[in-house]
């Protein structure tokens, strides 16, 4: 898989009129990445991470991520509004007999949701994944995450299975839903 996503850049106008740039992640995003992920942890978003990151942890994470993009193992598309990174999304290529499968992750910062950024990011990820030769996209979503399930269903993902009580968050079990899309 060629790292085509690392060179992609396009703009679109969100539903509220804001100009959004979609581009690949870069080293200069480090400070933005820290604020971004910590804001999601702070609000208790339905993501796997439950603790804030330190600058050192995030630098390690971003360095490893850029290396995986270079090797063609990862597609990463961020959304930028007024110079701030407000969303991050990815398709991580599986290996071996699952090399045709990509695992999707996506998160939009609070204050930038419901204006079409998630839709546009998923469209872009699917296009880039297709160009890279992937055939199937897979993701996991908390069963209680209605906005995410609505977005994925709208984009053609179908429920493929469930891990009952796959998530334990704040003293409660939540089912984890697996969804897939054929490219
Ligand atoms: C889930 C998430 C990625 C959706 O992204 P988004 O940019 O808000 O989505 P969009 O504005 O493109 O909306 C896409 C569709 O999702 C649905 N949707 C969006 N917000 C919704 C809400 N609050 N309630 C129900 N459905 C909603 C709608 O069907 C919408 O389609 P429409 O605009 O044609 O009606 C975003 O809310 C997010 O990042 N949440 C926090 C982190 C997270 O949950 N990540 C996913 C982990 S699996």
Coordinates of N, CA, C and O and ligand atoms in Angstrom, one line a residue:
X1 N 0.8 -1.2 0.0 CA 0.0 0.0 0.0 C 0.9 1.2 0.0 O 1.7 1.4 0.9
X2 N 0.7 2.1 -1.0 CA 1.5 3.3 -1.0 C 0.9 4.4 -0.1 O -0.3 4.5 0.0
X3 N 1.7 5.2 0.6 CA 1.2 6.1 1.6 C 0.6 7.4 0.9 O 1.1 8.5 1.1
X4 N -0.4 7.2 0.0 CA -0.9 8.3 -0.7 C -1.6 9.3 0.2 O -1.6 10.5 -0.1
X5 N -2.2 8.9 1.3 CA -2.9 9.8 2.2 C -1.9 10.9 2.7 O -2.3 11.9 3.1
X6 N -0.6 10.5 2.8 CA 0.3 11.5 3.4 C 0.5 12.8 2.5 O 0.9 13.8 3.0
X7 N 0.0 12.7 1.3 CA 0.1 13.8 0.4 C -1.2 14.5 0.1 O -1.3 15.5 -0.6
X8 N -2.3 13.9 0.6 CA -3.6 14.5 0.3 C -3.9 15.8 1.0 O -3.4 16.0 2.1
X9 N -4.6 16.7 0.3 CA -5.0 17.9 0.9 C -6.2 18.5 0.1 O -6.1 18.6 -1.1
X10 N -7.3 18.7 0.8 CA -8.5 19.3 0.1 C -9.3 20.1 1.1 O -9.1 20.0 2.3
X11 N -10.1 21.0 0.5 CA -10.9 21.8 1.4 C -12.4 21.7 1.1 O -12.7 21.3 0.0
X12 N -13.2 21.9 2.1 CA -14.7 21.9 1.8 C -15.3 22.9 2.9 O -14.7 23.3 3.8
X13 N -16.5 23.3 2.5 CA -17.3 24.2 3.5 C -18.2 23.3 4.3 O -19.1 22.6 3.7
X14 N -18.1 23.5 5.6 CA -19.0 22.7 6.5 C -20.4 23.3 6.5 O -20.6 24.4 6.0
X15 N -21.3 22.5 7.1 CA -22.7 22.9 7.1 C -23.0 24.3 7.7 O -23.9 25.0 7.4
X16 N -22.1 24.7 8.6 CA -22.2 26.0 9.3 C -21.4 27.1 8.6 O -21.3 28.2 9.2
X17 N -20.8 26.8 7.5 CA -20.1 27.8 6.7 C -18.6 27.8 7.0 O -17.9 28.6 6.3
X18 N -18.2 27.1 8.0 CA -16.7 27.1 8.3 C -15.9 26.4 7.2 O -16.4 25.4 6.7
X19 N -14.7 26.9 6.9 CA -13.9 26.3 5.9 C -13.0 25.2 6.6 O -12.4 25.5 7.6
X20 N -13.1 24.0 6.0 CA -12.4 22.9 6.6 C -11.3 22.4 5.7 O -11.6 22.2 4.5
X21 N -10.1 22.2 6.2 CA -9.0 21.6 5.4 C -8.9 20.2 5.8 O -8.8 19.9 7.0
X22 N -8.9 19.3 4.9 CA -8.6 17.9 5.1 C -7.2 17.6 4.6 O -6.9 17.9 3.5
X23 N -6.3 17.1 5.5 CA -4.9 16.8 5.1 C -4.3 15.7 5.9 O -4.9 15.3 6.9
X24 N -3.1 15.3 5.6 CA -2.5 14.3 6.4 C -1.9 14.9 7.6 O -1.6 16.1 7.7
X25 N -1.8 14.0 8.6 CA -1.2 14.5 9.9 C 0.3 14.8 9.7 O 1.0 14.2 8.8
X26 N 0.9 15.7 10.5 CA 2.3 16.0 10.4 C 2.9 16.3 11.7 O 2.2 16.5 12.7
X27 N 4.2 16.3 11.8 CA 4.9 16.4 13.1 C 4.5 17.7 13.8 O 4.3 17.8 15.0
X28 N 4.3 18.8 13.1 CA 3.9 20.1 13.6 C 2.6 20.1 14.3 O 2.2 21.0 15.0
X29 N 1.8 19.0 14.2 CA 0.5 18.9 14.8 C 0.6 18.4 16.3 O -0.4 18.3 17.0
X30 N 1.8 18.2 16.8 CA 2.0 17.6 18.1 C 1.2 18.3 19.2 O 0.4 17.7 19.9
X31 N 1.4 19.6 19.3 CA 0.7 20.3 20.4 C -0.9 20.2 20.2 O -1.6 20.0 21.2
X32 N -1.3 20.3 19.0 CA -2.7 20.2 18.7 C -3.2 18.8 19.0 O -4.3 18.7 19.5
X33 N -2.4 17.8 18.7 CA -2.8 16.4 19.0 C -3.0 16.2 20.5 O -4.0 15.5 21.0
X34 N -2.1 16.8 21.3 CA -2.3 16.7 22.8 C -3.6 17.3 23.3 O -4.3 16.7 24.0
X35 N -3.8 18.6 22.8 CA -5.1 19.2 23.2 C -6.3 18.4 22.7 O -7.3 18.3 23.5
X36 N -6.2 17.9 21.5 CA -7.3 17.2 20.9 C -7.7 16.0 21.7 O -8.8 15.8 22.1
X37 N -6.7 15.1 21.9 CA -7.0 13.8 22.6 C -7.4 14.1 24.1 O -8.3 13.5 24.6
X38 N -6.7 15.0 24.7 CA -7.1 15.3 26.1 C -8.5 15.9 26.2 O -9.2 15.7 27.2
X39 N -8.9 16.7 25.2 CA -10.3 17.2 25.3 C -11.3 16.1 25.2 O -12.3 16.1 25.8
X40 N -11.0 15.1 24.4 CA -11.9 14.0 24.2 C -12.0 13.1 25.5 O -13.0 12.7 25.9
X41 N -10.8 12.9 26.1 CA -10.8 12.2 27.4 C -11.6 13.0 28.5 O -12.4 12.4 29.2
X42 N -11.3 14.3 28.5 CA -12.0 15.1 29.5 C -13.5 15.1 29.4 O -14.2 15.1 30.4
X43 N -14.0 15.1 28.2 CA -15.5 15.1 28.0 C -16.1 13.7 28.2 O -17.3 13.6 28.3
X44 N -15.2 12.7 28.3 CA -15.7 11.3 28.5 C -16.3 10.8 27.2 O -17.3 10.0 27.2
X45 N -15.7 11.1 26.0 CA -16.2 10.7 24.7 C -16.1 9.1 24.6 O -15.3 8.5 25.4
X46 N -16.9 8.6 23.7 CA -17.0 7.1 23.6 C -15.9 6.6 22.8 O -16.0 6.0 21.7
X47 N -14.6 6.8 23.3 CA -13.4 6.2 22.7 C -12.7 5.3 23.7 O -13.1 5.3 24.9
X48 N -11.7 4.6 23.2 CA -11.1 3.6 24.1 C -10.2 4.3 25.2 O -10.1 3.8 26.3
X49 N -9.6 5.3 24.8 CA -8.6 6.0 25.8 C -9.4 6.6 27.0 O -10.4 7.3 26.8
X50 N -8.9 6.3 28.2 CA -9.5 6.9 29.4 C -8.7 7.7 30.2 O -9.1 8.2 31.3
X51 N -7.4 7.9 29.8 CA -6.5 8.8 30.6 C -5.9 9.8 29.7 O -5.6 9.5 28.5
X52 N -5.6 11.0 30.2 CA -5.0 12.1 29.4 C -3.5 11.7 29.0 O -2.9 10.9 29.7
X53 N -3.0 12.2 27.9 CA -1.7 11.9 27.5 C -0.7 13.0 28.0 O -1.1 14.1 28.2
X54 N 0.5 12.6 28.2 CA 1.6 13.6 28.4 C 2.2 13.9 27.1 O 2.0 13.2 26.1
X55 N 3.0 15.0 27.1 CA 3.6 15.4 25.8 C 4.6 14.3 25.3 O 4.6 14.1 24.1
X56 N 5.3 13.7 26.3 CA 6.2 12.6 25.9 C 5.5 11.4 25.2 O 5.9 10.9 24.2
X57 N 4.4 11.0 25.9 CA 3.6 9.9 25.3 C 3.1 10.2 23.9 O 3.1 9.4 23.0
X58 N 2.6 11.5 23.8 CA 2.0 11.9 22.5 C 3.1 12.0 21.4 O 2.8 11.7 20.2
X59 N 4.3 12.5 21.8 CA 5.4 12.6 20.8 C 5.8 11.1 20.3 O 6.0 10.9 19.1
X60 N 5.8 10.2 21.3 CA 6.1 8.8 20.9 C 5.0 8.3 19.9 O 5.3 7.6 18.9
X61 N 3.8 8.6 20.3 CA 2.6 8.1 19.5 C 2.7 8.7 18.1 O 2.5 8.0 17.1
X62 N 2.9 10.0 18.0 CA 3.0 10.7 16.7 C 4.1 10.2 15.8 O 4.0 10.0 14.6
X63 N 5.3 10.1 16.5 CA 6.5 9.6 15.7 C 6.2 8.2 15.1 O 6.5 8.0 13.9
X64 N 5.6 7.3 15.9 CA 5.3 6.0 15.4 C 4.3 6.0 14.3 O 4.4 5.3 13.3
X65 N 3.3 6.9 14.5 CA 2.3 7.1 13.5 C 2.8 7.5 12.1 O 2.5 7.0 11.1
X66 N 3.7 8.5 12.2 CA 4.3 9.1 10.9 C 5.1 8.0 10.3 O 5.2 7.9 9.0
X67 N 5.8 7.2 11.0 CA 6.6 6.1 10.5 C 5.7 5.1 9.8 O 6.0 4.6 8.7
X68 N 4.6 4.8 10.4 CA 3.7 3.8 9.8 C 3.0 4.3 8.5 O 2.8 3.6 7.6
X69 N 2.8 5.6 8.5 CA 2.3 6.3 7.3 C 3.3 6.1 6.1 O 3.0 5.7 5.0
X70 N 4.5 6.4 6.5 CA 5.6 6.3 5.5 C 5.7 4.9 4.9 O 6.0 4.7 3.7
X71 N 5.5 3.9 5.8 CA 5.6 2.5 5.3 C 4.4 2.0 4.6 O 4.3 0.9 4.2
X72 N 3.3 2.9 4.5 CA 2.1 2.5 3.9 C 1.2 1.6 4.7 O 0.3 0.9 4.2
X73 N 1.5 1.6 6.0 CA 0.6 0.8 6.9 C -0.6 1.5 7.5 O -1.5 0.9 8.1
X74 N -0.6 2.8 7.3 CA -1.6 3.6 7.9 C -2.0 4.8 7.0 O -1.1 5.4 6.4
X75 N -3.3 5.1 6.9 CA -3.8 6.3 6.3 C -4.3 7.2 7.4 O -5.1 6.7 8.2
X76 N -3.9 8.4 7.4 CA -4.4 9.3 8.5 C -4.8 10.6 7.9 O -4.0 11.3 7.2
X77 N -6.0 11.0 8.1 CA -6.5 12.3 7.6 C -7.1 13.1 8.8 O -7.9 12.6 9.5
X78 N -6.5 14.3 8.9 CA -7.0 15.2 9.9 C -7.9 16.3 9.3 O -7.7 16.6 8.1
X79 N -8.7 17.0 10.1 CA -9.5 18.1 9.7 C -9.0 19.3 10.4 O -8.8 19.3 11.7
X80 N -8.7 20.4 9.7 CA -8.2 21.7 10.3 C -9.2 22.8 10.1 O -9.7 23.0 9.0
X81 N -9.6 23.5 11.2 CA -10.4 24.7 11.0 C -9.7 25.9 11.7 O -9.3 25.8 12.8
X82 N -9.6 27.0 11.0 CA -8.9 28.2 11.5 C -7.6 27.9 12.1 O -7.3 28.3 13.2
X83 N -6.8 27.0 11.5 CA -5.5 26.7 12.0 C -5.4 25.7 13.1 O -4.3 25.3 13.6
X84 N -6.6 25.2 13.5 CA -6.6 24.2 14.6 C -7.0 22.8 14.1 O -8.0 22.7 13.3
X85 N -6.3 21.8 14.5 CA -6.7 20.4 14.2 C -7.9 20.0 15.0 O -7.8 20.0 16.2
X86 N -9.1 19.8 14.4 CA -10.3 19.6 15.1 C -10.8 18.1 15.0 O -11.8 17.8 15.6
X87 N -10.1 17.3 14.1 CA -10.6 16.0 14.0 C -9.4 15.1 13.5 O -8.5 15.6 12.8
X88 N -9.4 13.9 13.9 CA -8.4 12.9 13.4 C -9.1 11.6 13.0 O -10.1 11.2 13.6
X89 N -8.6 11.0 11.9 CA -9.2 9.8 11.4 C -8.2 8.9 10.8 O -7.2 9.4 10.3
X90 N -8.4 7.6 10.8 CA -7.4 6.7 10.3 C -8.0 5.4 9.7 O -9.1 5.1 10.0
X91 N -7.2 4.8 8.8 CA -7.5 3.4 8.4 C -6.1 2.7 8.6 O -5.1 3.1 8.0
X92 N -6.1 1.7 9.5 CA -4.9 1.0 9.7 C -5.0 -0.3 9.0 O -5.9 -1.1 9.2
X93 N -4.0 -0.6 8.1 CA -4.0 -1.8 7.3 C -3.6 -3.0 8.2 O -2.6 -2.9 8.9
X94 N -4.4 -4.0 8.1 CA -4.1 -5.3 8.8 C -3.0 -6.0 8.0 O -2.7 -5.6 6.9
X95 N -2.4 -7.1 8.6 CA -1.3 -7.7 7.9 C -1.7 -9.2 7.5 O -2.8 -9.7 7.8
X96 N -0.7 -9.8 6.9 CA -0.9 -11.3 6.5 C -2.1 -11.5 5.7 O -2.4 -10.9 4.8
X97 N -2.9 -12.5 6.1 CA -4.1 -12.9 5.4 C -5.2 -11.9 5.6 O -6.3 -12.1 5.0
X98 N -5.0 -10.9 6.4 CA -6.0 -9.8 6.5 C -5.5 -8.5 5.8 O -6.0 -7.4 6.1
X99 N -4.5 -8.6 4.9 CA -3.9 -7.4 4.3 C -4.9 -6.6 3.5 O -4.7 -5.4 3.1
X100 N -6.1 -7.2 3.2 CA -7.1 -6.5 2.4 C -8.1 -5.8 3.3 O -9.0 -5.2 2.8
X101 N -7.8 -5.8 4.6 CA -8.8 -5.2 5.6 C -8.1 -4.0 6.3 O -6.9 -4.1 6.6
X102 N -8.9 -3.0 6.4 CA -8.4 -1.8 7.2 C -9.3 -1.5 8.3 O -10.6 -1.6 8.2
X103 N -8.7 -1.1 9.5 CA -9.5 -0.8 10.7 C -9.6 0.7 10.8 O -8.6 1.5 10.8
X104 N -10.9 1.2 10.9 CA -11.2 2.6 10.9 C -11.3 3.2 12.3 O -11.9 2.6 13.2
X105 N -10.7 4.4 12.5 CA -10.9 5.2 13.7 C -11.2 6.6 13.4 O -10.7 7.1 12.4
X106 N -12.1 7.3 14.1 CA -12.5 8.7 13.8 C -12.9 9.4 15.0 O -13.6 8.8 15.9
X107 N -12.5 10.6 15.2 CA -13.0 11.4 16.3 C -13.0 12.9 15.9 O -12.0 13.4 15.3
X108 N -14.1 13.6 16.3 CA -14.2 15.1 16.0 C -14.2 15.8 17.3 O -14.9 15.3 18.2
X109 N -13.6 16.9 17.5 CA -13.6 17.6 18.7 C -15.0 18.2 19.0 O -15.6 18.6 18.0
X110 N -15.3 18.3 20.3 CA -16.6 18.9 20.6 C -16.6 20.3 20.1 O -15.6 21.0 20.2
X111 N -17.8 20.7 19.6 CA -17.9 22.1 19.0 C -17.8 22.1 17.5 O -18.0 23.1 16.8
X112 N -17.3 20.9 17.0 CA -17.2 20.8 15.5 C -18.0 19.6 15.0 O -17.7 19.1 13.9
X113 N -18.9 19.1 15.8 CA -19.6 17.9 15.4 C -21.0 18.3 14.8 O -21.4 19.4 15.0
X114 N -21.5 17.4 14.0 CA -22.9 17.7 13.4 C -22.8 18.7 12.2 O -23.9 19.2 11.8
X115 N -21.7 18.9 11.7 CA -21.6 19.9 10.6 C -21.0 19.2 9.3 O -20.5 19.9 8.4
X116 N -20.9 17.9 9.4 CA -20.5 17.2 8.2 C -19.0 16.8 8.1 O -18.6 16.2 7.1
X117 N -18.3 17.1 9.1 CA -16.8 16.7 9.0 C -16.6 15.2 9.1 O -15.9 14.6 8.3
X118 N -17.4 14.5 9.9 CA -17.3 13.0 10.0 C -17.6 12.4 8.7 O -16.9 11.5 8.2
X119 N -18.7 12.9 8.1 CA -19.1 12.3 6.8 C -18.0 12.5 5.7 O -17.6 11.5 5.0
X120 N -17.4 13.7 5.7 CA -16.4 14.0 4.7 C -15.1 13.2 5.0 O -14.5 12.6 4.0
X121 N -14.8 13.0 6.2 CA -13.6 12.3 6.6 C -13.8 10.8 6.2 O -12.8 10.2 5.6
X122 N -14.9 10.2 6.5 CA -15.1 8.8 6.1 C -15.1 8.6 4.6 O -14.6 7.6 4.2
X123 N -15.7 9.5 3.9 CA -15.7 9.5 2.4 C -14.2 9.4 1.9 O -13.8 8.6 1.1
X124 N -13.4 10.4 2.5 CA -12.0 10.5 2.1 C -11.2 9.2 2.5 O -10.5 8.7 1.7
X125 N -11.5 8.7 3.7 CA -10.8 7.5 4.1 C -11.1 6.4 3.2 O -10.2 5.6 2.8
X126 N -12.4 6.2 2.8 CA -12.8 5.1 2.0 C -12.1 5.2 0.6 O -11.6 4.3 0.0
X127 N -12.1 6.5 0.0 CA -11.4 6.7 -1.3 C -9.9 6.3 -1.2 O -9.4 5.6 -2.1
X128 N -9.3 6.8 -0.1 CA -7.8 6.5 0.0 C -7.6 5.0 0.2 O -6.6 4.5 -0.3
X129 N -8.4 4.4 1.0 CA -8.3 3.0 1.3 C -8.4 2.2 0.0 O -7.7 1.2 -0.3
X130 N -9.4 2.6 -0.8 CA -9.7 1.9 -2.1 C -8.4 2.0 -3.0 O -8.0 1.1 -3.6
X131 N -7.9 3.3 -3.1 CA -6.7 3.5 -3.9 C -5.6 2.6 -3.5 O -4.7 2.2 -4.2
X132 N -5.5 2.4 -2.1 CA -4.4 1.6 -1.6 C -4.7 0.1 -1.7 O -3.9 -0.7 -1.2
X133 N -5.8 -0.3 -2.3 CA -6.1 -1.7 -2.6 C -6.8 -2.4 -1.5 O -7.0 -3.6 -1.6
X134 N -7.3 -1.7 -0.5 CA -8.1 -2.4 0.5 C -9.5 -2.7 0.0 O -10.0 -2.1 -0.9
X135 N -10.0 -3.8 0.6 CA -11.3 -4.3 0.1 C -12.4 -4.2 1.2 O -13.6 -4.1 0.8
X136 N -12.0 -4.2 2.4 CA -13.0 -4.2 3.5 C -12.6 -3.2 4.6 O -11.4 -3.2 5.0
X137 N -13.5 -2.4 5.1 CA -13.2 -1.5 6.2 C -14.0 -2.1 7.4 O -15.1 -2.6 7.3
X138 N -13.4 -2.0 8.6 CA -13.9 -2.6 9.8 C -13.8 -1.5 10.9 O -12.8 -0.8 10.9
X139 N -14.8 -1.5 11.8 CA -14.6 -0.6 13.0 C -15.4 -1.2 14.1 O -16.3 -2.0 14.0
X140 N -15.1 -0.7 15.3 CA -15.9 -1.0 16.5 C -16.5 0.2 17.1 O -15.8 1.3 17.1
X141 N -17.7 0.1 17.6 CA -18.3 1.3 18.1 C -19.1 0.9 19.4 O -19.7 -0.2 19.5
X142 N -19.1 1.8 20.4 CA -19.9 1.5 21.6 C -21.4 1.5 21.2 O -21.8 2.4 20.5
X143 N -22.1 0.5 21.7 CA -23.5 0.4 21.3 C -24.3 1.7 21.7 O -25.3 2.0 21.0
X144 N -23.9 2.4 22.7 CA -24.6 3.6 23.1 C -24.3 4.8 22.3 O -24.9 5.9 22.5
X145 N -23.3 4.7 21.4 CA -22.9 5.9 20.7 C -23.7 6.1 19.4 O -23.4 5.8 18.3
X146 N -24.9 6.7 19.7 CA -25.9 6.9 18.6 C -25.4 7.7 17.4 O -25.6 7.3 16.3
X147 N -24.7 8.9 17.7 CA -24.3 9.7 16.5 C -23.3 8.9 15.7 O -23.4 9.0 14.4
X148 N -22.4 8.2 16.3 CA -21.4 7.4 15.5 C -22.1 6.3 14.7 O -21.8 6.1 13.5
X149 N -23.0 5.6 15.4 CA -23.7 4.5 14.6 C -24.5 5.0 13.5 O -24.6 4.4 12.4
X150 N -25.1 6.2 13.7 CA -25.9 6.8 12.6 C -25.0 7.2 11.4 O -25.3 7.0 10.3
X151 N -23.8 7.8 11.8 CA -22.9 8.2 10.7 C -22.4 6.9 9.9 O -22.4 6.9 8.7
X152 N -22.0 5.9 10.7 CA -21.5 4.7 10.0 C -22.6 4.0 9.1 O -22.3 3.6 8.0
X153 N -23.8 4.0 9.6 CA -24.9 3.4 8.8 C -25.1 4.2 7.6 O -25.3 3.7 6.5
X154 N -25.2 5.5 7.8 CA -25.4 6.4 6.6 C -24.3 6.2 5.5 O -24.6 6.3 4.3
X155 N -23.1 5.9 6.0 CA -22.0 5.7 5.0 C -21.8 4.3 4.5 O -20.9 4.0 3.8
X156 N -22.8 3.5 4.8 CA -22.8 2.1 4.2 C -22.3 1.0 5.1 O -22.1 -0.1 4.6
X157 N -21.9 1.3 6.3 CA -21.4 0.2 7.2 C -22.6 -0.6 7.7 O -23.7 0.0 8.0
X158 N -22.3 -1.9 7.9 CA -23.4 -2.8 8.4 C -22.9 -3.5 9.7 O -21.7 -3.8 9.7
X159 N -23.8 -3.7 10.6 CA -23.4 -4.4 11.8 C -23.0 -5.9 11.5 O -23.7 -6.6 10.8
X160 N -21.9 -6.3 12.0 CA -21.4 -7.6 11.7 C -21.3 -8.5 12.9 O -21.1 -9.7 12.8
X161 N -21.4 -7.9 14.1 CA -21.3 -8.7 15.3 C -21.3 -7.8 16.5 O -21.3 -6.6 16.5
X162 N -21.3 -8.5 17.7 CA -21.4 -7.8 18.9 C -20.6 -8.5 20.0 O -20.6 -9.7 20.1
X163 N -19.8 -7.8 20.8 CA -19.1 -8.3 21.9 C -19.9 -7.8 23.1 O -19.8 -6.7 23.5
X164 N -20.8 -8.7 23.7 CA -21.6 -8.3 24.8 C -20.7 -7.8 26.0 O -19.7 -8.5 26.3
X165 N -20.9 -6.7 26.5 CA -20.2 -6.2 27.7 C -18.7 -6.0 27.3 O -17.8 -6.1 28.2
X166 N -18.4 -5.7 26.1 CA -17.0 -5.5 25.6 C -16.3 -4.3 26.2 O -15.1 -4.2 26.1
X167 N -17.1 -3.4 26.7 CA -16.6 -2.1 27.2 C -17.0 -2.0 28.7 O -18.1 -2.3 29.0
X168 N -16.1 -1.6 29.6 CA -16.4 -1.3 31.0 C -16.0 0.1 31.2 O -14.8 0.5 31.2
X169 N -17.0 1.0 31.4 CA -16.7 2.4 31.5 C -17.5 3.0 32.7 O -18.7 2.8 32.8
X170 N -16.8 3.6 33.6 CA -17.4 4.2 34.8 C -18.4 3.3 35.5 O -19.5 3.7 35.8
X171 N -17.9 2.1 35.7 CA -18.7 1.1 36.5 C -19.9 0.4 35.8 O -20.7 -0.3 36.4
X172 N -19.9 0.7 34.4 CA -21.0 0.0 33.7 C -20.5 -0.7 32.5 O -19.5 -0.2 31.8
X173 N -21.1 -1.8 32.1 CA -20.8 -2.6 30.9 C -21.6 -2.0 29.7 O -22.7 -1.7 29.9
X174 N -20.9 -2.0 28.6 CA -21.5 -1.5 27.4 C -21.2 -2.5 26.3 O -20.0 -3.0 26.2
X175 N -22.1 -2.9 25.4 CA -21.8 -3.8 24.3 C -21.0 -3.0 23.3 O -21.1 -1.8 23.0
X176 N -20.1 -3.8 22.7 CA -19.2 -3.3 21.6 C -19.7 -3.8 20.3 O -19.8 -5.1 20.1
X177 N -20.0 -3.0 19.3 CA -20.6 -3.4 18.0 C -19.5 -3.3 17.0 O -18.8 -2.3 16.9
X178 N -19.4 -4.4 16.2 CA -18.4 -4.4 15.1 C -19.2 -4.1 13.8 O -20.3 -4.7 13.6
X179 N -18.7 -3.2 13.0 CA -19.4 -2.9 11.7 C -18.4 -3.0 10.6 O -17.2 -2.7 10.8
X180 N -18.9 -3.3 9.4 CA -18.0 -3.5 8.3 C -18.6 -2.9 7.0 O -19.8 -2.7 6.9
X181 N -17.7 -2.5 6.1 CA -18.1 -2.0 4.8 C -17.3 -2.6 3.7 O -16.0 -2.6 3.8
X182 N -17.9 -3.1 2.6 CA -17.1 -3.5 1.5 C -16.8 -2.3 0.6 O -17.7 -1.6 0.3
X183 N -15.6 -2.2 0.2 CA -15.2 -1.1 -0.7 C -15.4 -1.4 -2.2 O -15.4 -2.5 -2.6
Ligands
LIG1 C1 -19.3 10.2 15.9 C2 -18.7 11.4 15.2 C3 -17.4 10.9 14.5 C4 -19.7 11.9 14.1 O1 -19.0 12.9 13.3 P1 -19.8 14.3 12.9 O2 -18.8 15.1 12.2 O3 -20.5 14.8 14.1 O4 -20.8 13.7 11.9 P2 -21.6 14.4 10.7 O5 -21.8 15.9 11.1 O6 -20.9 14.2 9.4 O7 -23.0 13.7 10.7 C5 -23.1 12.4 10.0 C6 -24.4 11.7 10.4 O8 -24.3 11.3 11.7 C7 -25.6 11.4 12.3 N1 -25.4 12.3 13.5 C8 -24.6 13.3 13.7 N2 -24.8 13.8 14.9 C9 -25.7 13.1 15.5 C10 -26.4 13.2 16.7 N3 -26.0 14.1 17.7 N4 -27.4 12.3 17.0 C11 -27.7 11.4 16.1 N5 -27.2 11.3 14.9 C12 -26.2 12.1 14.6 C13 -26.5 11.9 11.3 O9 -27.1 10.8 10.7 C14 -25.6 12.6 10.3 O10 -26.1 12.6 9.0 P3 -26.9 13.8 8.4 O11 -26.2 15.1 8.7 O12 -27.0 13.5 7.0 O13 -28.2 13.8 9.1 C15 -18.5 12.6 16.2 O14 -19.7 12.8 16.8 C16 -17.4 12.3 17.2 O15 -16.2 12.4 16.9 N6 -17.8 11.9 18.5 C17 -16.8 11.8 19.5 C18 -15.8 10.6 19.3 C19 -16.5 9.4 18.8 O16 -17.6 9.0 19.3 N7 -15.9 8.7 17.8 C20 -16.4 7.5 17.2 C21 -15.9 6.4 18.0 S1 -16.5 4.8 17.3

